[in-house]
CSV table of C-alpha atoms in Angstrom, one decimal:
chain,number,residue,atom,x,y,z
A,1,MET,CA,0.0,-0.1,0.1
A,2,LEU,CA,2.8,2.4,1.0
A,3,GLU,CA,4.7,1.5,-2.0
A,4,ASN,CA,1.9,2.2,-4.4
A,5,MET,CA,1.2,5.5,-2.7
A,6,ILE,CA,4.9,6.5,-3.2
A,7,LYS,CA,4.6,5.5,-7.0
A,8,TYR,CA,1.4,7.6,-7.2
A,9,ILE,CA,3.1,10.6,-5.6
A,10,GLY,CA,6.1,10.3,-7.8
A,11,LEU,CA,4.0,10.1,-10.9
A,12,LEU,CA,2.1,13.1,-9.9
A,13,LEU,CA,5.2,15.1,-9.3
A,14,GLY,CA,6.5,14.1,-12.6
A,15,MET,CA,3.5,15.1,-14.4
A,16,LEU,CA,3.3,18.4,-12.5
A,17,LEU,CA,7.1,19.1,-13.3
A,18,LEU,CA,6.5,18.2,-17.0
A,19,SER,CA,3.5,20.5,-17.2
A,20,PHE,CA,5.6,23.4,-15.6
A,21,THR,CA,8.3,22.6,-18.2
A,22,VAL,CA,5.9,23.0,-21.1
A,23,PHE,CA,4.1,26.1,-19.5
A,24,ALA,CA,7.4,27.9,-19.1
A,25,GLN,CA,9.1,27.2,-22.3
A,26,SER,CA,10.5,30.0,-24.1
A,27,ILE,CA,8.6,31.0,-27.4
A,28,SER,CA,9.6,33.4,-30.2
A,29,ILE,CA,6.7,35.4,-31.7
A,30,SER,CA,7.0,37.6,-34.9
A,31,GLY,CA,4.8,39.0,-37.6
A,32,ARG,CA,3.5,42.1,-39.2
A,33,VAL,CA,0.4,44.2,-38.4
A,34,MET,CA,-1.5,45.8,-41.3
A,35,ASP,CA,-4.6,47.7,-42.2
A,36,ALA,CA,-7.2,44.9,-43.2
A,37,HIS,CA,-8.4,47.0,-46.2
A,38,THR,CA,-5.5,48.8,-47.6
A,39,GLU,CA,-2.9,46.0,-46.6
A,40,GLU,CA,-0.6,48.7,-45.2
A,41,PRO,CA,1.7,48.5,-42.3
A,42,ILE,CA,0.5,50.0,-39.0
A,43,PRO,CA,3.3,51.4,-37.0
A,44,PHE,CA,3.7,51.6,-33.3
A,45,ALA,CA,0.6,49.2,-32.8
A,46,ASN,CA,0.7,47.4,-29.3
A,47,VAL,CA,1.2,43.6,-29.4
A,48,PHE,CA,0.8,41.8,-26.1
A,49,LEU,CA,-0.1,38.4,-24.4
A,50,GLN,CA,-3.6,38.6,-23.4
A,51,GLY,CA,-4.0,39.0,-19.6
A,52,THR,CA,-0.2,40.1,-19.1
A,53,THR,CA,1.9,43.1,-19.4
A,54,ILE,CA,4.3,41.3,-21.8
A,55,GLY,CA,4.3,42.6,-25.3
A,56,THR,CA,5.9,45.0,-27.7
A,57,SER,CA,5.1,47.6,-30.4
A,58,THR,CA,5.5,47.3,-34.1
A,59,ASP,CA,8.3,49.3,-35.8
A,60,ILE,CA,7.5,51.8,-38.6
A,61,ASP,CA,7.0,49.1,-41.1
A,62,GLY,CA,4.5,47.3,-38.9
A,63,ASN,CA,6.8,44.4,-37.8
A,64,TYR,CA,7.1,43.1,-34.3
A,65,GLN,CA,9.2,40.5,-32.5
A,66,PHE,CA,9.7,39.4,-29.0
A,67,THR,CA,10.6,36.3,-27.0
A,68,THR,CA,9.0,35.4,-23.8
A,69,GLN,CA,8.0,32.4,-21.5
A,70,ARG,CA,4.5,31.0,-22.4
A,71,GLU,CA,2.2,32.8,-20.0
A,72,ALA,CA,-1.0,33.0,-22.0
A,73,ASP,CA,-2.9,31.0,-24.5
A,74,SER,CA,-3.5,34.0,-26.9
A,75,ILE,CA,-1.9,37.2,-28.4
A,76,GLY,CA,-3.7,40.5,-29.0
A,77,VAL,CA,-3.0,43.7,-31.0
A,78,SER,CA,-4.3,47.0,-30.3
A,79,ALA,CA,-3.9,50.4,-32.3
A,80,LEU,CA,-5.6,53.8,-32.0
A,81,GLY,CA,-8.5,54.0,-34.5
A,82,TYR,CA,-8.6,50.1,-35.1
A,83,LYS,CA,-10.6,47.3,-33.5
A,84,ASN,CA,-8.6,45.0,-31.1
A,85,ILE,CA,-7.8,41.6,-32.6
A,86,PHE,CA,-6.8,38.3,-30.9
A,87,ARG,CA,-5.3,35.1,-32.1
A,88,TYR,CA,-4.6,31.7,-30.2
A,89,LEU,CA,-1.0,30.8,-29.8
A,90,LYS,CA,0.2,27.3,-31.0
A,91,GLU,CA,2.5,25.0,-29.3
A,92,ASP,CA,5.5,25.8,-31.5
A,93,ALA,CA,8.6,27.4,-30.1
A,94,THR,CA,8.7,29.7,-33.0
A,95,GLN,CA,5.6,31.5,-34.4
A,96,ILE,CA,4.9,33.9,-37.1
A,97,LEU,CA,1.5,35.6,-36.5
A,98,PRO,CA,0.3,38.4,-39.1
A,99,PHE,CA,-2.6,40.6,-38.1
A,100,LYS,CA,-5.0,42.6,-40.2
A,101,LEU,CA,-6.9,45.2,-38.3
A,102,ASP,CA,-10.2,46.8,-39.2
A,103,ARG,CA,-10.8,50.4,-38.6
A,104,ALA,CA,-13.1,51.4,-35.8
A,105,ALA,CA,-14.8,54.6,-34.7
A,106,PHE,CA,-12.0,56.8,-33.3
A,107,GLN,CA,-12.6,57.5,-29.5
A,108,LEU,CA,-10.5,59.1,-26.8
A,109,ASP,CA,-10.8,58.6,-23.1
A,110,GLU,CA,-12.0,61.5,-21.1
A,111,ILE,CA,-9.5,64.3,-21.1
A,112,VAL,CA,-8.8,67.4,-19.2
A,113,VAL,CA,-9.2,70.5,-21.2
A,114,LYS,CA,-6.6,73.3,-20.3
A,115,PRO,CA,-6.5,77.0,-21.7
A,116,GLY,CA,-4.9,77.3,-25.0
A,117,GLU,CA,-5.6,75.8,-28.6
A,118,ASN,CA,-5.7,72.2,-29.4
A,119,PRO,CA,-2.2,71.4,-30.6
A,120,ALA,CA,-3.6,69.3,-33.5
A,121,HIS,CA,-5.3,72.6,-34.7
A,122,ILE,CA,-1.9,74.5,-34.6
A,123,ILE,CA,-0.4,71.9,-36.7
A,124,LEU,CA,-3.3,71.9,-39.2
A,125,ARG,CA,-3.0,75.5,-39.7
A,126,LYS,CA,0.7,75.1,-40.5
A,127,ILE,CA,-0.1,72.4,-42.9
A,128,ILE,CA,-2.6,74.7,-44.7
A,129,ALA,CA,-0.1,77.5,-44.7
A,130,ASN,CA,2.3,75.4,-46.5
A,131,LYS,CA,-0.1,73.7,-48.9
A,132,GLU,CA,0.9,75.6,-51.9
A,133,ARG,CA,4.7,75.0,-51.4
A,134,ASN,CA,4.1,71.2,-50.9
A,135,ASP,CA,1.7,70.6,-53.8
A,136,ILE,CA,3.8,69.3,-56.5
A,137,ASN,CA,1.5,70.9,-59.0
A,138,GLN,CA,3.1,74.2,-58.1
A,139,LEU,CA,6.5,73.1,-59.6
A,140,ASP,CA,7.4,74.3,-63.2
A,141,TYR,CA,8.3,70.8,-64.4
A,142,TYR,CA,8.6,67.3,-63.1
A,143,GLN,CA,8.8,63.8,-64.3
A,144,TYR,CA,8.9,60.2,-62.9
A,145,GLU,CA,8.2,56.6,-63.8
A,146,VAL,CA,4.9,55.1,-62.7
A,147,TYR,CA,4.1,51.5,-62.3
A,148,ASN,CA,0.2,51.0,-61.9
A,149,LYS,CA,-1.6,47.6,-61.0
A,150,MET,CA,-5.4,47.1,-60.8
A,151,GLU,CA,-6.9,44.0,-59.4
A,152,LEU,CA,-10.4,42.7,-59.0
A,153,ASP,CA,-11.3,40.0,-56.4
A,154,MET,CA,-14.3,38.0,-55.6
A,155,ASP,CA,-15.2,37.8,-51.9
A,156,ASN,CA,-17.9,36.8,-49.6
A,157,LEU,CA,-17.5,33.3,-51.0
A,158,SER,CA,-19.9,30.6,-49.6
A,159,ASP,CA,-19.0,26.9,-49.3
A,160,LYS,CA,-21.5,26.0,-51.9
A,161,PHE,CA,-20.0,28.6,-54.4
A,162,MET,CA,-16.4,27.5,-53.9
A,163,ASN,CA,-17.2,23.8,-54.4
A,164,ARG,CA,-18.6,24.5,-58.0
A,165,LYS,CA,-16.9,22.6,-60.7
A,166,LEU,CA,-15.8,25.9,-62.3
A,167,PHE,CA,-13.6,26.5,-59.4
A,168,LYS,CA,-11.9,23.2,-59.1
A,169,PRO,CA,-8.7,24.6,-60.5
A,170,PHE,CA,-8.6,27.4,-57.9
A,171,GLN,CA,-9.1,25.3,-54.7
A,172,PHE,CA,-5.5,25.8,-53.5
A,173,ILE,CA,-6.6,29.6,-53.0
A,174,PHE,CA,-9.2,28.6,-50.6
A,175,GLU,CA,-7.3,25.9,-48.9
A,176,ASN,CA,-4.6,28.1,-47.9
A,177,VAL,CA,-6.6,30.6,-46.1
A,178,ASP,CA,-5.7,30.6,-42.5
A,179,SER,CA,-8.8,29.8,-40.5
A,180,THR,CA,-7.4,31.2,-37.3
A,181,SER,CA,-7.1,34.7,-38.8
A,182,GLU,CA,-9.9,37.2,-39.4
A,183,GLU,CA,-9.3,37.0,-43.2
A,184,LYS,CA,-12.1,36.0,-45.6
A,185,PRO,CA,-11.4,33.8,-48.5
A,186,PHE,CA,-11.2,35.7,-51.9
A,187,LEU,CA,-10.6,34.9,-55.4
A,188,PRO,CA,-8.3,37.2,-57.5
A,189,PHE,CA,-9.6,36.9,-61.2
A,190,PHE,CA,-8.4,40.0,-63.0
A,191,LEU,CA,-5.2,41.7,-62.9
A,192,THR,CA,-3.7,44.6,-65.2
A,193,GLU,CA,-0.3,46.1,-65.0
A,194,SER,CA,1.3,49.0,-66.9
A,195,LEU,CA,4.6,51.0,-66.8
A,196,SER,CA,4.7,54.5,-68.0
A,197,ASP,CA,6.9,57.7,-68.1
A,198,PHE,CA,4.9,60.8,-66.8
A,199,TYR,CA,5.8,64.4,-67.5
A,200,TYR,CA,4.2,67.6,-66.2
A,201,GLN,CA,4.6,71.4,-66.7
A,202,SER,CA,2.6,74.2,-64.8
A,203,ASP,CA,2.7,77.0,-67.4
A,204,PRO,CA,1.0,76.4,-69.6
A,205,SER,CA,-0.6,73.5,-67.7
A,206,ASP,CA,0.1,70.3,-69.5
A,207,ARG,CA,1.1,66.7,-69.1
A,208,ARG,CA,2.4,63.9,-71.2
A,209,GLU,CA,2.5,60.0,-70.7
A,210,MET,CA,4.5,57.4,-72.5
A,211,ILE,CA,3.1,53.9,-71.9
A,212,LYS,CA,6.2,51.5,-72.0
A,213,ALA,CA,4.4,48.2,-71.1
A,214,SER,CA,1.1,47.0,-70.4
A,215,ARG,CA,-0.6,43.5,-69.9
A,216,ILE,CA,-3.9,41.9,-68.6
A,217,SER,CA,-4.3,38.8,-66.9
A,218,GLY,CA,-7.4,36.8,-65.9
A,219,ILE,CA,-11.1,37.0,-67.0
A,220,LYS,CA,-11.8,39.7,-69.5
A,221,ASN,CA,-15.4,41.1,-70.2
A,222,GLU,CA,-17.4,44.2,-70.1
A,223,SER,CA,-18.6,43.8,-66.4
A,224,VAL,CA,-14.9,43.8,-65.3
A,225,THR,CA,-14.1,46.9,-67.4
A,226,GLN,CA,-17.1,48.6,-65.8
A,227,PHE,CA,-16.0,47.8,-62.3
A,228,LEU,CA,-12.5,49.0,-62.9
A,229,GLY,CA,-13.7,52.1,-64.7
A,230,ASN,CA,-14.8,53.3,-61.1
A,231,MET,CA,-11.1,52.8,-59.9
A,232,TYR,CA,-9.6,55.6,-62.0
A,233,GLN,CA,-9.7,58.2,-59.4
A,234,GLN,CA,-7.0,61.0,-59.1
A,235,ILE,CA,-6.8,61.9,-55.6
A,236,ASN,CA,-4.8,65.0,-54.5
A,237,ILE,CA,-5.1,65.7,-50.7
A,238,TYR,CA,-3.8,69.1,-51.2
A,239,ASP,CA,-7.0,70.1,-53.0
A,240,ASN,CA,-9.9,71.3,-50.8
A,241,TRP,CA,-12.3,68.8,-52.5
A,242,ILE,CA,-11.7,65.4,-53.5
A,243,PRO,CA,-13.9,63.9,-56.2
A,244,ILE,CA,-14.8,60.3,-55.9
A,245,MET,CA,-17.5,58.4,-57.7
A,246,GLY,CA,-19.2,61.7,-58.8
A,247,LYS,CA,-19.3,63.2,-55.4
A,248,ASN,CA,-17.0,65.8,-53.8
A,249,PHE,CA,-15.5,65.0,-50.4
A,250,VAL,CA,-13.8,67.4,-48.0
A,251,SER,CA,-10.0,66.7,-47.9
A,252,PRO,CA,-8.8,66.2,-44.2
A,253,ILE,CA,-6.4,69.2,-44.8
A,254,SER,CA,-8.9,71.4,-46.6
A,255,ASP,CA,-8.7,75.1,-45.8
A,256,LYS,CA,-12.0,74.6,-44.1
A,257,GLY,CA,-11.1,71.2,-42.5
A,258,LEU,CA,-11.9,72.6,-38.9
A,259,ASN,CA,-15.5,73.1,-39.9
A,260,TYR,CA,-15.9,69.4,-40.8
A,261,TYR,CA,-13.5,67.4,-38.9
A,262,LYS,CA,-12.3,66.8,-35.3
A,263,TYR,CA,-8.6,66.5,-35.1
A,264,TYR,CA,-6.4,64.9,-32.3
A,265,LEU,CA,-2.6,64.9,-31.9
A,266,ILE,CA,-1.7,61.3,-30.9
A,267,ASP,CA,1.9,60.7,-31.6
A,268,SER,CA,5.3,61.9,-32.8
A,269,ALA,CA,8.2,59.8,-34.2
A,270,PHE,CA,11.0,59.6,-36.5
A,271,ILE,CA,9.9,58.4,-40.0
A,272,ASP,CA,12.8,58.0,-42.5
A,273,THR,CA,15.0,60.2,-40.4
A,274,LYS,CA,12.4,62.9,-40.3
A,275,TRP,CA,10.6,63.9,-37.1
A,276,CYS,CA,6.8,63.7,-37.7
A,277,TYR,CA,3.6,64.3,-36.0
A,278,GLN,CA,0.5,61.8,-36.2
A,279,LEU,CA,-3.0,63.4,-36.2
A,280,ASN,CA,-6.2,61.4,-36.1
A,281,PHE,CA,-9.4,63.0,-37.7
A,282,LYS,CA,-13.1,62.0,-37.7
A,283,PRO,CA,-16.1,63.9,-39.1
A,284,LYS,CA,-17.8,66.5,-36.9
A,285,HIS,CA,-21.2,65.5,-38.2
A,286,LYS,CA,-22.8,62.5,-39.7
A,287,GLN,CA,-24.0,62.1,-43.3
A,288,GLU,CA,-21.4,64.7,-44.6
A,289,ASN,CA,-19.1,63.8,-47.3
A,290,THR,CA,-16.0,63.3,-45.1
A,291,PHE,CA,-13.5,60.6,-44.2
A,292,ILE,CA,-12.2,59.0,-41.0
A,293,GLY,CA,-8.4,58.3,-40.6
A,294,ASP,CA,-5.0,59.5,-39.7
A,295,PHE,CA,-2.0,61.2,-41.3
A,296,TRP,CA,1.7,61.9,-40.5
A,297,THR,CA,3.2,65.4,-41.2
A,298,ASN,CA,6.7,66.6,-41.2
A,299,ASP,CA,7.6,68.9,-38.4
A,300,THR,CA,9.6,71.5,-40.5
A,301,THR,CA,8.0,71.5,-44.1
A,302,PHE,CA,4.6,70.4,-42.7
A,303,ALA,CA,4.2,68.2,-45.7
A,304,VAL,CA,2.2,65.2,-45.3
A,305,LYS,CA,4.4,62.1,-45.1
A,306,LYS,CA,1.6,59.5,-45.2
A,307,ILE,CA,-2.2,59.4,-44.9
A,308,SER,CA,-4.6,56.6,-44.4
A,309,MET,CA,-8.4,57.5,-44.8
A,310,GLN,CA,-11.6,55.5,-45.3
A,311,LEU,CA,-15.3,56.2,-45.7
A,312,VAL,CA,-18.2,54.0,-45.2
A,313,ALA,CA,-20.5,54.4,-48.1
A,314,LYS,CA,-23.8,53.9,-46.0
A,315,ASP,CA,-22.9,57.2,-44.3
A,316,VAL,CA,-22.5,59.1,-47.5
A,317,ASN,CA,-24.6,57.1,-50.0
A,318,ILE,CA,-22.2,56.2,-52.7
A,319,ASN,CA,-23.9,54.0,-55.3
A,320,PHE,CA,-22.6,50.3,-55.6
A,321,VAL,CA,-19.9,50.9,-53.0
A,322,GLU,CA,-20.0,49.5,-49.5
A,323,LYS,CA,-16.5,50.7,-48.4
A,324,LEU,CA,-13.7,52.8,-49.7
A,325,SER,CA,-10.2,53.3,-48.6
A,326,VAL,CA,-7.2,55.6,-49.6
A,327,PHE,CA,-3.6,55.3,-48.6
A,328,GLN,CA,-0.8,57.7,-49.9
A,329,GLU,CA,2.9,57.7,-48.9
A,330,PHE,CA,5.3,60.8,-49.9
A,331,GLU,CA,9.1,60.8,-50.2
A,332,LEU,CA,11.4,63.8,-49.8
A,333,VAL,CA,13.1,63.7,-53.2
A,334,GLN,CA,14.9,67.2,-53.4
A,335,ASP,CA,15.4,70.0,-50.8
A,336,SER,CA,11.9,70.3,-49.5
A,337,VAL,CA,10.1,68.7,-52.4
A,338,TRP,CA,7.8,65.9,-51.3
A,339,MET,CA,6.6,63.7,-54.1
A,340,LEU,CA,3.9,60.9,-54.0
A,341,GLY,CA,5.7,57.6,-53.8
A,342,LYS,CA,2.9,55.2,-53.2
A,343,ASP,CA,-0.9,55.4,-53.7
A,344,LYS,CA,-3.6,52.8,-53.1
A,345,LEU,CA,-7.2,52.9,-53.5
A,346,ILE,CA,-9.6,50.1,-52.4
A,347,MET,CA,-13.3,49.8,-53.0
A,348,ASP,CA,-15.6,47.3,-51.8
A,349,PHE,CA,-18.5,46.8,-54.1
A,350,ILE,CA,-21.9,46.0,-52.7
A,351,ALA,CA,-22.9,42.2,-53.3
A,352,PRO,CA,-26.3,41.2,-54.2
A,353,LYS,CA,-28.0,38.9,-51.6
A,354,ASP,CA,-26.5,35.3,-51.5
A,355,SER,CA,-23.9,36.3,-54.1
A,356,PRO,CA,-20.3,37.1,-54.0
A,357,GLY,CA,-19.0,40.5,-53.7
A,358,PHE,CA,-16.2,42.4,-55.4
A,359,ILE,CA,-13.1,44.3,-54.1
A,360,GLY,CA,-11.2,46.5,-56.5
A,361,ARG,CA,-7.6,47.5,-55.6
A,362,LYS,CA,-5.6,50.0,-57.5
A,363,SER,CA,-1.9,50.3,-56.4
A,364,THR,CA,0.4,52.9,-57.9
A,365,TYR,CA,4.2,53.4,-57.3
A,366,TYR,CA,6.3,56.2,-58.4
A,367,LYS,CA,10.1,56.6,-58.7
A,368,ASP,CA,13.0,58.2,-60.7
A,369,PHE,CA,11.8,61.7,-60.1
A,370,LEU,CA,13.2,64.6,-61.9
A,371,ILE,CA,12.6,68.2,-60.7
A,372,ASN,CA,12.6,71.1,-62.8
A,373,ASP,CA,15.0,69.5,-65.2
A,374,PRO,CA,15.6,70.8,-68.8
A,375,ILE,CA,15.1,67.2,-70.0
A,376,THR,CA,11.4,67.2,-69.0
A,377,LYS,CA,10.8,70.2,-71.4
A,378,LYS,CA,11.7,68.2,-74.4
A,379,ALA,CA,8.9,65.8,-73.7
A,380,PHE,CA,6.3,68.5,-74.5
A,381,GLU,CA,7.9,69.1,-78.0
A,382,ILE,CA,5.7,66.0,-78.9
A,383,ARG,CA,2.1,67.1,-79.6
A,384,ASP,CA,0.4,63.9,-78.6
A,385,GLU,CA,-0.7,63.9,-74.8
A,386,LEU,CA,-0.6,60.1,-74.8
A,387,GLN,CA,2.0,57.9,-76.4
A,388,VAL,CA,2.2,54.3,-76.7
A,389,ALA,CA,5.5,52.2,-77.4
A,390,ASP,CA,5.2,49.9,-80.3
A,391,ASP,CA,6.1,46.8,-78.3
A,392,VAL,CA,3.9,47.7,-75.3
A,393,LEU,CA,2.1,44.3,-75.2
A,394,ASP,CA,5.0,42.1,-76.0
A,395,LYS,CA,7.0,42.1,-72.8
A,396,GLU,CA,7.9,38.8,-71.2
A,397,GLU,CA,7.6,37.9,-67.6
A,398,VAL,CA,11.4,38.5,-67.2
A,399,PHE,CA,10.9,42.0,-68.1
A,400,TRP,CA,8.1,42.5,-65.5
A,401,GLN,CA,10.1,40.9,-62.7
A,402,SER,CA,12.6,43.6,-63.0
A,403,ALA,CA,10.3,46.4,-64.0
A,404,ARG,CA,7.8,46.2,-61.2
A,405,HIS,CA,8.2,48.7,-58.4
A,406,GLU,CA,7.0,46.1,-56.0
A,407,LYS,CA,6.8,42.3,-56.4
A,408,LEU,CA,3.4,40.6,-56.9
A,409,THR,CA,1.8,38.9,-53.8
A,410,LYS,CA,1.3,35.2,-53.8
A,411,ASN,CA,-2.4,35.6,-54.7
A,412,GLU,CA,-1.6,38.1,-57.5
A,413,GLU,CA,0.9,35.7,-59.0
């Protein structure tokens, strides 16, 4: 009897020791935090083990990494202006956990108001005062190479829809969606790419474009063309009004922005060696043509470094569109001249009942900038505003691999 009890106690102690070892094992967790709609990185987001004070923050590119003892069964991410998200941890010692966050209504905890002006308003006034200097259309001449990519995806896919015979060749897409994430399966079925040289002069106002390469992949029909036609939106945030889908929206840095938006100074940090301020903005009133989002601005030129903004169509009544997001990132290319380096527009189109929906994504990248260079003037000696290279449709995959400003994602490939 005593011998059996000793064996039992020994076995119990062994199990407790084993469970403690498993519980206390060191794990390395890393990944990237992105905006669910624009798929752009979210800097300075909080990443933490649920129910603990253990965690870290994402860097300027949205990446995070930390090593810890396993003290929780899930990991969470929070960022101002976004909904919190949680994912279960696995048993693996090394784990890569990406997160995609959805925007939420921007709210602040109760604050104490002290005498003086809202610091966000002071910064906004300086942005407005410097708008003319920072708007590239005030330059005499400029040119750049532009790579444009447009994609149409099918989402809101039911099991019945995905199991149709037609989609048997595409099952690998559905099978590779991570069921532990918040992502919905989607089917990319149309992609167009183009590479151009663009030229601009201010006096007289004129522009030229030389299309060097172009190609279309996927299903081609009139319906696709109609959807993508809505994606050709030229958005200049320095304009007071931004035209989208036949409606004018108030720019967050409009001269009259304080009449339409509430602004909050929430952070400051170095971005590409330049000290910047981050401001959040949200509409003052419902049912107005406004956005919700945030932007970073340089502390000396007061040029916008990057901006992410979104509108929910039900609040502003845009036909056929459920949600729209805009992301722009600017680069300092010469002295105090900031040029648009990346531009994204994402539209969620309203889906009929019990049918798949569509998401349109337009991504544009710019490089090889020339500012007020005599070479640019020569482009205007040619009378045609749009020129097309003779071999525009004849480029092989090897060309595109080196010409793209950014690699295709796995789904795009």
